[in-house]
Short mmCIF file of C-alpha atoms in Angstrom, two decimals:
data_model
loop_
_atom_site.label_atom_id
_atom_site.label_comp_id
_atom_site.label_asym_id
_atom_site.label_seq_id
_atom_site.Cartn_x
_atom_site.Cartn_y
_atom_site.Cartn_z
CA ARG A 1 68.82 -62.69 -197.34
CA LYS A 2 71.48 -64.95 -197.64
CA GLU A 3 70.75 -68.48 -196.30
CA VAL A 4 74.46 -68.29 -194.17
CA GLU A 5 76.38 -65.43 -193.42
CA GLN A 6 78.96 -64.50 -192.13
CA ASP A 7 82.02 -62.02 -190.88
CA PRO A 8 84.49 -62.21 -193.41
CA GLY A 9 87.16 -60.60 -191.44
CA PRO A 10 90.37 -60.94 -191.03
CA PHE A 11 90.22 -61.35 -187.54
CA ASN A 12 93.69 -60.62 -186.33
CA VAL A 13 94.35 -61.94 -182.93
CA PRO A 14 97.87 -63.45 -180.94
CA GLU A 15 99.33 -67.06 -179.99
CA GLY A 16 97.30 -68.19 -177.59
CA ALA A 17 94.23 -65.78 -177.58
CA THR A 18 90.52 -67.25 -177.55
CA VAL A 19 88.58 -66.02 -180.59
CA ALA A 20 84.89 -66.66 -181.51
CA PHE A 21 83.19 -66.63 -184.86
CA ASN A 22 79.46 -66.29 -185.45
CA CYS A 23 77.40 -67.51 -188.17
CA THR A 24 73.61 -66.53 -188.29
CA TYR A 25 70.64 -68.73 -191.03
CA SER A 26 67.95 -68.28 -192.63
CA ASN A 27 66.13 -71.20 -192.39
CA SER A 28 64.72 -72.03 -188.87
CA ALA A 29 63.79 -75.30 -190.50
CA SER A 30 67.97 -76.79 -190.72
CA GLN A 31 68.51 -79.06 -188.35
CA SER A 32 72.62 -80.01 -188.37
CA PHE A 33 75.70 -77.52 -189.31
CA PHE A 34 79.12 -78.35 -189.99
CA TRP A 35 81.74 -76.02 -189.99
CA TYR A 36 84.84 -76.25 -192.00
CA ARG A 37 88.07 -74.69 -192.51
CA GLN A 38 89.98 -73.82 -196.00
CA ASP A 39 93.50 -73.15 -196.37
CA CYS A 40 94.54 -70.54 -199.06
CA ARG A 41 93.86 -72.49 -202.85
CA LYS A 42 92.53 -76.03 -201.20
CA GLU A 43 89.60 -77.43 -200.37
CA PRO A 44 87.44 -77.57 -197.53
CA LYS A 45 88.40 -80.03 -195.20
CA LEU A 46 85.65 -80.60 -192.48
CA LEU A 47 86.06 -79.17 -189.06
CA MET A 48 83.21 -80.07 -186.57
CA SER A 49 79.30 -80.81 -186.73
CA VAL A 50 77.28 -78.64 -185.12
CA TYR A 51 74.23 -80.25 -183.51
CA SER A 52 71.82 -78.92 -180.84
CA SER A 53 74.14 -80.20 -178.14
CA GLY A 54 76.95 -78.48 -179.88
CA ASN A 55 80.45 -80.66 -179.78
CA GLU A 56 83.44 -79.81 -178.24
CA ASP A 57 86.89 -81.28 -179.48
CA GLY A 58 89.96 -80.38 -178.16
CA ARG A 59 90.97 -76.05 -178.64
CA PHE A 60 87.26 -75.86 -180.49
CA THR A 61 84.06 -75.84 -179.30
CA ALA A 62 80.90 -75.34 -181.99
CA GLN A 63 77.26 -74.70 -180.31
CA LEU A 64 74.02 -73.51 -182.26
CA ASN A 65 71.38 -71.16 -180.36
CA ARG A 66 68.09 -72.14 -182.22
CA ALA A 67 66.72 -69.35 -181.00
CA SER A 68 68.44 -66.45 -182.54
CA GLN A 69 69.48 -69.01 -185.57
CA TYR A 70 73.18 -68.79 -185.26
CA ILE A 71 76.81 -70.41 -184.62
CA SER A 72 79.91 -70.51 -183.25
CA LEU A 73 83.05 -71.89 -183.45
CA LEU A 74 84.90 -70.32 -180.60
CA ILE A 75 89.10 -71.13 -180.33
CA ARG A 76 90.76 -71.58 -178.13
CA ASP A 77 94.54 -71.23 -177.39
CA SER A 78 95.16 -70.27 -181.00
CA LYS A 79 97.96 -71.42 -182.72
CA LEU A 80 99.84 -70.16 -185.89
CA SER A 81 98.37 -72.88 -187.60
CA ASP A 82 94.56 -72.04 -187.26
CA SER A 83 95.01 -69.33 -189.68
CA ALA A 84 93.21 -69.83 -192.25
CA THR A 85 89.46 -69.38 -193.34
CA TYR A 86 86.20 -70.67 -191.89
CA LEU A 87 83.16 -71.79 -193.45
CA CYS A 88 79.86 -72.42 -192.16
CA VAL A 89 77.70 -74.52 -193.89
CA ALA A 90 74.15 -75.70 -193.77
CA PRO A 91 72.82 -77.92 -195.70
CA VAL A 92 70.46 -77.55 -198.53
CA MET A 93 66.76 -77.96 -197.37
CA ASP A 94 65.05 -79.27 -200.40
CA THR A 95 63.35 -82.51 -200.89
CA GLY A 96 66.17 -85.48 -201.43
CA ARG A 97 69.01 -83.33 -201.89
CA ARG A 98 71.64 -83.30 -199.46
CA ALA A 99 73.92 -80.57 -200.80
CA LEU A 100 75.76 -77.66 -199.17
CA THR A 101 75.21 -74.39 -198.50
CA PHE A 102 78.27 -72.72 -197.56
CA GLY A 103 78.88 -69.53 -195.96
CA SER A 104 81.61 -66.40 -197.32
CA GLY A 105 84.32 -67.59 -195.00
CA THR A 106 85.17 -65.69 -191.97
CA ARG A 107 89.25 -65.05 -192.47
CA LEU A 108 91.36 -65.64 -188.86
CA GLN A 109 95.20 -64.55 -188.82
CA VAL A 110 96.81 -65.88 -185.84
CA GLN A 111 100.40 -64.10 -185.19
CA PRO A 112 103.12 -64.75 -183.55
CA GLY B 1 88.86 -91.75 -193.47
CA ALA B 2 87.15 -91.06 -196.80
CA VAL B 3 89.77 -90.16 -200.27
CA VAL B 4 88.69 -88.23 -203.32
CA SER B 5 90.46 -87.55 -205.69
CA GLN B 6 90.30 -85.02 -208.84
CA HIS B 7 92.36 -85.10 -212.11
CA PRO B 8 93.95 -82.69 -213.13
CA SER B 9 94.58 -80.38 -210.51
CA ARG B 10 95.37 -77.65 -212.74
CA VAL B 11 94.98 -76.76 -216.09
CA ILE B 12 95.66 -74.03 -218.72
CA CYS B 13 93.23 -74.28 -221.89
CA LYS B 14 92.47 -71.41 -224.59
CA SER B 15 89.30 -70.30 -224.79
CA GLY B 16 86.41 -72.05 -227.45
CA THR B 17 88.28 -75.70 -226.02
CA SER B 18 86.63 -77.90 -223.58
CA VAL B 19 88.03 -79.36 -219.95
CA LYS B 20 87.58 -82.39 -218.92
CA ILE B 21 87.92 -82.62 -214.73
CA GLU B 22 87.63 -86.36 -213.05
CA CYS B 23 86.51 -86.69 -209.79
CA ARG B 24 86.98 -90.21 -208.19
CA SER B 25 86.04 -91.59 -204.47
CA LEU B 26 88.93 -94.16 -203.79
CA ASP B 27 88.00 -95.81 -200.71
CA PHE B 28 83.98 -95.66 -200.95
CA GLN B 29 81.13 -95.72 -203.50
CA ALA B 30 79.67 -92.42 -203.91
CA THR B 31 76.17 -92.72 -204.61
CA THR B 32 76.01 -88.81 -204.65
CA MET B 33 78.78 -86.52 -205.95
CA PHE B 34 78.70 -82.62 -206.05
CA TRP B 35 80.19 -80.04 -208.26
CA TYR B 36 81.20 -76.98 -206.70
CA ARG B 37 82.89 -73.63 -208.16
CA GLN B 38 84.50 -70.83 -205.99
CA PHE B 39 85.82 -67.87 -207.42
CA PRO B 40 88.97 -65.32 -205.81
CA LYS B 41 87.74 -64.37 -202.52
CA GLN B 42 84.07 -65.73 -202.30
CA SER B 43 82.84 -68.93 -201.02
CA LEU B 44 82.15 -72.13 -202.72
CA MET B 45 78.96 -72.45 -204.54
CA LEU B 46 77.07 -75.52 -205.76
CA MET B 47 76.92 -76.39 -208.97
CA ALA B 48 75.10 -79.22 -209.52
CA THR B 49 73.95 -82.99 -207.83
CA SER B 50 74.77 -85.73 -209.54
CA ASN B 51 73.56 -89.17 -208.29
CA GLU B 52 75.14 -92.40 -210.31
CA GLY B 53 72.94 -93.84 -213.25
CA SER B 54 70.66 -90.18 -213.30
CA LYS B 55 70.43 -86.67 -214.31
CA ALA B 56 72.43 -84.65 -212.77
CA THR B 57 69.91 -81.79 -210.90
CA TYR B 58 71.84 -78.05 -211.80
CA GLU B 59 71.36 -75.02 -209.44
CA GLN B 60 69.64 -71.77 -211.10
CA GLY B 61 71.95 -69.64 -213.17
CA VAL B 62 74.10 -72.84 -214.03
CA GLU B 63 73.77 -73.71 -218.08
CA LYS B 64 73.86 -77.43 -218.02
CA ASP B 65 74.41 -77.88 -221.41
CA LYS B 66 77.98 -75.72 -220.52
CA PHE B 67 78.82 -78.22 -217.94
CA LEU B 68 78.59 -81.29 -218.73
CA ILE B 69 78.23 -84.14 -215.89
CA ASN B 70 78.48 -87.49 -215.97
CA HIS B 71 78.27 -90.04 -213.03
CA ALA B 72 78.20 -93.76 -214.91
CA SER B 73 79.87 -95.44 -211.78
CA LEU B 74 79.66 -95.40 -208.09
CA THR B 75 83.37 -93.98 -207.72
CA LEU B 76 83.54 -91.82 -210.35
CA SER B 77 82.09 -88.61 -212.14
CA THR B 78 83.44 -86.25 -214.73
CA LEU B 79 82.14 -82.40 -215.03
CA THR B 80 82.98 -81.43 -218.85
CA VAL B 81 83.31 -77.20 -219.30
CA THR B 82 82.43 -76.75 -222.75
CA SER B 83 83.74 -73.83 -225.15
CA ALA B 84 85.64 -72.82 -222.12
CA HIS B 85 85.79 -68.48 -221.37
CA PRO B 86 88.18 -66.69 -219.59
CA GLU B 87 84.76 -65.84 -217.24
CA ASP B 88 84.91 -70.34 -216.62
CA SER B 89 88.60 -69.66 -215.14
CA SER B 90 87.54 -70.57 -211.48
CA PHE B 91 88.66 -73.32 -208.48
CA TYR B 92 86.49 -76.52 -209.31
CA ILE B 93 85.97 -78.71 -206.54
CA CYS B 94 83.98 -81.60 -206.20
CA SER B 95 83.20 -83.84 -203.42
CA ALA B 96 81.12 -87.06 -202.78
CA SER B 97 78.95 -89.07 -200.04
CA GLU B 98 78.07 -91.96 -198.83
CA ALA B 99 74.35 -91.92 -197.17
CA SER B 100 75.43 -89.50 -194.53
CA ASP B 101 75.50 -85.84 -194.49
CA THR B 102 79.15 -85.77 -194.38
CA GLN B 103 80.95 -84.70 -197.96
CA TYR B 104 84.55 -85.69 -198.38
CA PHE B 105 86.26 -83.14 -200.70
CA GLY B 106 88.67 -83.49 -203.92
CA PRO B 107 91.44 -81.23 -203.95
CA GLY B 108 89.78 -78.95 -206.79
CA THR B 109 91.00 -78.45 -209.98
CA ARG B 110 91.94 -75.26 -211.08
CA LEU B 111 91.27 -73.95 -214.36
CA THR B 112 92.68 -70.92 -216.19
CA VAL B 113 91.28 -70.35 -219.56
CA LEU B 114 93.70 -68.10 -221.89
#
């Protein structure tokens, strides 16, 4: 089983819609997670961190469900500029290492 | 915010040549730098973790003699792809970290081996 799994999509939604992505993780010891956004042929950019209490930043809300081992990202009032691939990221759980494990990404296409 | 640069942004080379990619943290000291590779329509895959002044830790399946990593200072790490072949064509991205888990990514280097 992959450490981090995501639905690849694509999710095609109209402007103004609310869309949610889920991501499951395999290591129950993971404490923190991240959502990154990656535009085509660009580097990933940190969107938000996700801790046990969840996180909200404007139209974006991330939540962590430890019992079911998944994290979610909710985008409200979608904009055309939200079109991108959203990467679910967990830290590598090796002692002394602070690398990241990336999910394969969920592609979002917001349409006018 | 923290800025990480990579050079070159794009390189095309002939099979058998070596290519060096530089990763620099511009406004902070990076105790750890990471090198990732991304093939088309796939996610980033960690290649190696590099700590300043010590040998890099390579992920399983990544040949350390082929992908040479040097992290000689707190602001510079280099990745050298030796004897590159077409299958090494990929998007190589570095990231840098201070003390926290937050990683700042460079803009990536697109390598094409003919």
